[in-house]
Amino acid sequence: MAKPPILTLTDITLSFGGNPVFDALGMTVQENDRVCLVGRNGSGKSTLMKVIAGLIEPDQGNIFLRPGQKVGYMDQHPDLSAYDTLGDYARSEIDPIDTYKVDIIAEGLKLNLEAPPKTASGGERRRAALVKIMAEEPELMLLDEPTNHLDIKSKNVLKVALSKFEGTLLLVSHDRDFLQGLVNKVYEFKNQTIKEYAGGINFFLAQRKINQLD
């Protein structure tokens, strides 16, 4: 018997201050899908990620997440919580997360876990959030603009790590090079709804007859 989709959104409607964000939006994500959300800034990509993560309640509609699925979510502007947590792991003899995995990923992303958290830059906070989520290995990983503040080498390390990730990936990104070969489905946000493109980023660009993402 086939497993149900890992995530299904049906008729999601949401407004802020009387301004519509989504109008009867629907989306289906299968197990092990690699999905990218694209569209102009302000079109609702980050908001939808928060809806899926359970941080925003839609006005109407249904969200089905397959029972038992662990979800890892990284906000577009991570705070210090992930950095603080990783620092605790690095200093603890009993780690909730495998220390080896943390160290390897942190080294690749050039993150110093011993640096005082109060001095962490935006880029360091993003790296910490990425290390924590990838080391925890959730079944569904939600990443909002994961390559912001990363140099080319760190982007490549992240791309390799995500390529080896055995779960389901849903991300927001404008980075065409990063997305090439990484995603197998694209959802474009436009006019308070989304359209599915059942192919990678090059397929999406060819279908839309454009060369770059907004």
mmCIF file of C-alpha atoms in Angstrom:
data_model
loop_
_atom_site.group_PDB
_atom_site.id
_atom_site.type_symbol
_atom_site.label_atom_id
_atom_site.label_comp_id
_atom_site.label_asym_id
_atom_site.label_seq_id
_atom_site.Cartn_x
_atom_site.Cartn_y
_atom_site.Cartn_z
ATOM 1 C CA MET A 1 0.000 0.000 0.000
ATOM 2 C CA ALA A 2 1.421 3.369 -1.037
ATOM 3 C CA LYS A 3 2.245 5.843 1.700
ATOM 4 C CA PRO A 4 0.254 9.091 1.793
ATOM 5 C CA PRO A 5 2.044 12.356 0.916
ATOM 6 C CA ILE A 6 4.261 13.619 3.704
ATOM 7 C CA LEU A 7 2.556 17.035 3.459
ATOM 8 C CA THR A 8 -0.728 18.194 1.942
ATOM 9 C CA LEU A 9 -2.142 21.731 2.001
ATOM 10 C CA THR A 10 -5.759 22.196 0.922
ATOM 11 C CA ASP A 11 -7.581 25.502 0.322
ATOM 12 C CA ILE A 12 -5.209 27.539 2.498
ATOM 13 C CA THR A 13 -6.524 31.093 2.782
ATOM 14 C CA LEU A 14 -4.786 33.820 4.757
ATOM 15 C CA SER A 15 -4.994 37.602 5.057
ATOM 16 C CA PHE A 16 -3.065 40.163 7.095
ATOM 17 C CA GLY A 17 -4.865 43.408 7.924
ATOM 18 C CA GLY A 18 -7.422 42.761 5.219
ATOM 19 C CA ASN A 19 -4.726 42.160 2.595
ATOM 20 C CA PRO A 20 -4.952 38.677 1.026
ATOM 21 C CA VAL A 21 -1.788 36.556 1.072
ATOM 22 C CA PHE A 22 -3.183 33.170 -0.035
ATOM 23 C CA ASP A 23 -6.475 32.350 -1.729
ATOM 24 C CA ALA A 24 -7.427 28.652 -1.620
ATOM 25 C CA LEU A 25 -3.797 27.580 -1.988
ATOM 26 C CA GLY A 26 -3.060 23.870 -2.376
ATOM 27 C CA MET A 27 0.175 21.899 -2.413
ATOM 28 C CA THR A 28 1.252 18.259 -2.153
ATOM 29 C CA VAL A 29 4.731 17.114 -1.123
ATOM 30 C CA GLN A 30 5.656 13.448 -1.455
ATOM 31 C CA GLU A 31 8.220 11.642 0.693
ATOM 32 C CA ASN A 32 11.802 12.467 -0.423
ATOM 33 C CA ASP A 33 10.665 15.338 -2.674
ATOM 34 C CA ARG A 34 13.110 18.232 -3.036
ATOM 35 C CA VAL A 35 10.890 21.284 -3.438
ATOM 36 C CA CYS A 36 11.766 24.928 -4.027
ATOM 37 C CA LEU A 37 9.375 27.833 -3.495
ATOM 38 C CA VAL A 38 10.052 30.722 -5.880
ATOM 39 C CA GLY A 39 8.436 34.086 -6.602
ATOM 40 C CA ARG A 40 8.850 37.798 -6.066
ATOM 41 C CA ASN A 41 9.696 39.140 -2.633
ATOM 42 C CA GLY A 42 6.529 39.601 -0.641
ATOM 43 C CA SER A 43 4.594 36.956 -2.573
ATOM 44 C CA GLY A 44 4.147 34.771 0.532
ATOM 45 C CA LYS A 45 6.937 32.186 0.378
ATOM 46 C CA SER A 46 8.258 32.780 3.897
ATOM 47 C CA THR A 47 4.737 33.094 5.254
ATOM 48 C CA LEU A 48 3.820 29.683 3.849
ATOM 49 C CA MET A 49 6.911 28.167 5.455
ATOM 50 C CA LYS A 50 5.699 29.525 8.806
ATOM 51 C CA VAL A 51 2.229 28.088 8.162
ATOM 52 C CA ILE A 52 3.738 24.648 7.493
ATOM 53 C CA ALA A 53 5.965 24.949 10.577
ATOM 54 C CA GLY A 54 2.882 25.694 12.685
ATOM 55 C CA LEU A 55 3.925 29.258 13.541
ATOM 56 C CA ILE A 56 1.056 30.945 11.670
ATOM 57 C CA GLU A 57 -2.544 29.722 11.658
ATOM 58 C CA PRO A 58 -4.325 30.159 8.303
ATOM 59 C CA ASP A 59 -7.786 31.725 8.192
ATOM 60 C CA GLN A 60 -9.149 28.687 6.376
ATOM 61 C CA GLY A 61 -7.950 25.414 4.930
ATOM 62 C CA ASN A 62 -6.381 22.170 6.060
ATOM 63 C CA ILE A 63 -2.781 21.123 6.688
ATOM 64 C CA PHE A 64 -1.982 17.419 6.752
ATOM 65 C CA LEU A 65 1.447 16.333 7.964
ATOM 66 C CA ARG A 66 1.964 12.585 8.017
ATOM 67 C CA PRO A 67 1.906 11.460 11.683
ATOM 68 C CA GLY A 68 5.253 10.855 13.333
ATOM 69 C CA GLN A 69 7.216 13.195 11.071
ATOM 70 C CA LYS A 70 9.920 15.305 12.707
ATOM 71 C CA VAL A 71 10.081 18.806 11.206
ATOM 72 C CA GLY A 72 13.157 21.042 11.205
ATOM 73 C CA TYR A 73 12.583 24.721 10.367
ATOM 74 C CA MET A 74 15.067 27.541 9.757
ATOM 75 C CA ASP A 75 13.703 31.073 9.640
ATOM 76 C CA GLN A 76 15.002 33.596 7.131
ATOM 77 C CA HIS A 77 16.463 35.547 10.083
ATOM 78 C CA PRO A 78 17.665 32.986 12.669
ATOM 79 C CA ASP A 79 18.162 34.137 16.246
ATOM 80 C CA LEU A 80 20.839 32.951 18.683
ATOM 81 C CA SER A 81 18.929 29.923 19.980
ATOM 82 C CA ALA A 82 20.547 27.428 17.599
ATOM 83 C CA TYR A 83 23.999 28.858 18.287
ATOM 84 C CA ASP A 84 23.460 28.605 22.038
ATOM 85 C CA THR A 85 22.203 25.023 21.719
ATOM 86 C CA LEU A 86 25.185 23.915 19.652
ATOM 87 C CA GLY A 87 27.532 25.512 22.154
ATOM 88 C CA ASP A 88 25.879 23.457 24.888
ATOM 89 C CA TYR A 89 26.335 20.283 22.819
ATOM 90 C CA ALA A 90 29.998 21.056 22.232
ATOM 91 C CA ARG A 91 30.607 21.393 25.979
ATOM 92 C CA SER A 92 28.466 18.452 27.082
ATOM 93 C CA GLU A 93 29.577 14.861 27.652
ATOM 94 C CA ILE A 94 26.082 13.569 26.828
ATOM 95 C CA ASP A 95 24.938 15.018 23.511
ATOM 96 C CA PRO A 96 21.340 14.892 22.241
ATOM 97 C CA ILE A 97 22.893 15.283 18.792
ATOM 98 C CA ASP A 98 25.818 13.197 17.536
ATOM 99 C CA THR A 99 28.871 15.379 18.213
ATOM 100 C CA TYR A 100 30.733 14.008 15.204
ATOM 101 C CA LYS A 101 28.013 15.091 12.786
ATOM 102 C CA VAL A 102 27.874 18.541 14.360
ATOM 103 C CA ASP A 103 31.640 18.995 14.149
ATOM 104 C CA ILE A 104 31.887 17.846 10.519
ATOM 105 C CA ILE A 105 29.066 20.060 9.290
ATOM 106 C CA ALA A 106 30.236 23.018 11.380
ATOM 107 C CA GLU A 107 33.764 22.697 9.978
ATOM 108 C CA GLY A 108 32.441 22.637 6.414
ATOM 109 C CA LEU A 109 30.342 25.746 7.017
ATOM 110 C CA LYS A 110 33.213 27.450 8.852
ATOM 111 C CA LEU A 111 31.326 27.811 12.127
ATOM 112 C CA ASN A 112 33.254 28.191 15.379
ATOM 113 C CA LEU A 113 31.094 26.635 18.091
ATOM 114 C CA GLU A 114 33.269 28.090 20.837
ATOM 115 C CA ALA A 115 32.821 31.724 19.752
ATOM 116 C CA PRO A 116 30.874 33.828 22.278
ATOM 117 C CA PRO A 117 27.229 33.790 21.074
ATOM 118 C CA LYS A 118 26.756 37.518 21.700
ATOM 119 C CA THR A 119 29.296 38.252 18.954
ATOM 120 C CA ALA A 120 27.599 36.046 16.336
ATOM 121 C CA SER A 121 26.896 37.788 13.042
ATOM 122 C CA GLY A 122 23.831 37.138 10.902
ATOM 123 C CA GLY A 123 25.855 34.731 8.789
ATOM 124 C CA GLU A 124 27.101 32.836 11.845
ATOM 125 C CA ARG A 125 23.571 32.531 13.185
ATOM 126 C CA ARG A 126 22.456 31.116 9.841
ATOM 127 C CA ARG A 127 25.321 28.612 9.835
ATOM 128 C CA ALA A 128 24.443 27.542 13.377
ATOM 129 C CA ALA A 129 20.790 27.020 12.453
ATOM 130 C CA LEU A 130 21.817 24.944 9.417
ATOM 131 C CA VAL A 131 24.225 22.790 11.436
ATOM 132 C CA LYS A 132 21.617 22.110 14.116
ATOM 133 C CA ILE A 133 18.855 21.177 11.663
ATOM 134 C CA MET A 134 21.043 18.959 9.453
ATOM 135 C CA ALA A 135 22.571 17.162 12.445
ATOM 136 C CA GLU A 136 19.116 16.431 13.887
ATOM 137 C CA GLU A 137 18.083 14.786 10.578
ATOM 138 C CA PRO A 138 14.347 15.576 10.551
ATOM 139 C CA GLU A 139 12.061 13.785 8.104
ATOM 140 C CA LEU A 140 10.937 17.177 6.728
ATOM 141 C CA MET A 141 13.402 20.057 6.504
ATOM 142 C CA LEU A 142 12.134 23.608 5.924
ATOM 143 C CA LEU A 143 14.852 26.105 4.967
ATOM 144 C CA ASP A 144 14.110 29.768 4.233
ATOM 145 C CA GLU A 145 16.888 31.356 2.126
ATOM 146 C CA PRO A 146 19.610 28.991 3.423
ATOM 147 C CA THR A 147 22.404 30.444 1.255
ATOM 148 C CA ASN A 148 22.111 34.057 2.438
ATOM 149 C CA HIS A 149 25.443 35.267 3.898
ATOM 150 C CA LEU A 150 27.269 32.107 2.728
ATOM 151 C CA ASP A 151 30.338 32.252 0.480
ATOM 152 C CA ILE A 152 30.707 29.959 -2.540
ATOM 153 C CA LYS A 153 32.641 27.274 -0.647
ATOM 154 C CA SER A 154 30.078 27.151 2.171
ATOM 155 C CA LYS A 155 27.246 26.999 -0.369
ATOM 156 C CA ASN A 156 28.898 23.998 -1.990
ATOM 157 C CA VAL A 157 29.330 22.268 1.377
ATOM 158 C CA LEU A 158 25.663 22.899 2.165
ATOM 159 C CA LYS A 159 24.537 21.674 -1.261
ATOM 160 C CA VAL A 160 26.478 18.415 -0.879
ATOM 161 C CA ALA A 161 25.049 17.901 2.616
ATOM 162 C CA LEU A 162 21.488 18.504 1.420
ATOM 163 C CA SER A 163 22.033 16.220 -1.568
ATOM 164 C CA LYS A 164 22.885 13.431 0.886
ATOM 165 C CA PHE A 165 19.936 14.242 3.157
ATOM 166 C CA GLU A 166 17.569 11.257 3.108
ATOM 167 C CA GLY A 167 14.393 13.108 4.099
ATOM 168 C CA THR A 168 12.081 15.574 2.383
ATOM 169 C CA LEU A 169 13.319 19.085 1.639
ATOM 170 C CA LEU A 170 11.289 22.262 1.199
ATOM 171 C CA LEU A 171 13.211 25.485 0.700
ATOM 172 C CA VAL A 172 12.930 29.106 -0.383
ATOM 173 C CA SER A 173 15.772 30.368 -2.545
ATOM 174 C CA HIS A 174 16.653 32.781 -5.348
ATOM 175 C CA ASP A 175 20.021 31.094 -5.993
ATOM 176 C CA ARG A 176 19.785 29.345 -9.371
ATOM 177 C CA ASP A 177 23.240 27.750 -9.185
ATOM 178 C CA PHE A 178 22.534 26.344 -5.726
ATOM 179 C CA LEU A 179 19.212 24.875 -6.843
ATOM 180 C CA GLN A 180 20.524 23.195 -9.997
ATOM 181 C CA GLY A 181 20.577 19.439 -9.485
ATOM 182 C CA LEU A 182 19.212 19.794 -5.949
ATOM 183 C CA VAL A 183 15.421 20.170 -6.376
ATOM 184 C CA ASN A 184 12.954 18.061 -8.363
ATOM 185 C CA LYS A 185 9.853 20.214 -8.028
ATOM 186 C CA VAL A 186 9.200 23.961 -8.089
ATOM 187 C CA TYR A 187 6.202 25.924 -6.827
ATOM 188 C CA GLU A 188 5.868 29.476 -8.119
ATOM 189 C CA PHE A 189 3.975 32.045 -6.025
ATOM 190 C CA LYS A 190 1.831 34.486 -7.982
ATOM 191 C CA ASN A 191 -1.509 36.248 -7.392
ATOM 192 C CA GLN A 192 -2.127 34.741 -3.914
ATOM 193 C CA THR A 193 -1.738 31.165 -5.136
ATOM 194 C CA ILE A 194 0.951 28.796 -6.446
ATOM 195 C CA LYS A 195 1.604 26.769 -9.574
ATOM 196 C CA GLU A 196 3.471 23.465 -9.615
ATOM 197 C CA TYR A 197 6.296 22.665 -12.028
ATOM 198 C CA ALA A 198 7.153 18.958 -11.820
ATOM 199 C CA GLY A 199 10.845 19.292 -12.613
ATOM 200 C CA GLY A 200 14.063 20.929 -11.459
ATOM 201 C CA ILE A 201 14.971 24.602 -11.587
ATOM 202 C CA ASN A 202 16.147 24.447 -15.210
ATOM 203 C CA PHE A 203 12.805 22.906 -16.217
ATOM 204 C CA PHE A 204 10.980 25.725 -14.422
ATOM 205 C CA LEU A 205 13.054 28.443 -16.088
ATOM 206 C CA ALA A 206 12.563 26.859 -19.514
ATOM 207 C CA GLN A 207 8.793 26.596 -18.983
ATOM 208 C CA ARG A 208 8.622 30.232 -17.905
ATOM 209 C CA LYS A 209 11.015 31.321 -20.678
ATOM 210 C CA ILE A 210 13.207 33.227 -18.240
ATOM 211 C CA ASN A 211 16.898 33.041 -17.334
ATOM 212 C CA GLN A 212 16.962 34.122 -13.699
ATOM 213 C CA LEU A 213 14.812 33.851 -10.583
ATOM 214 C CA ASP A 214 13.149 36.971 -9.180
#
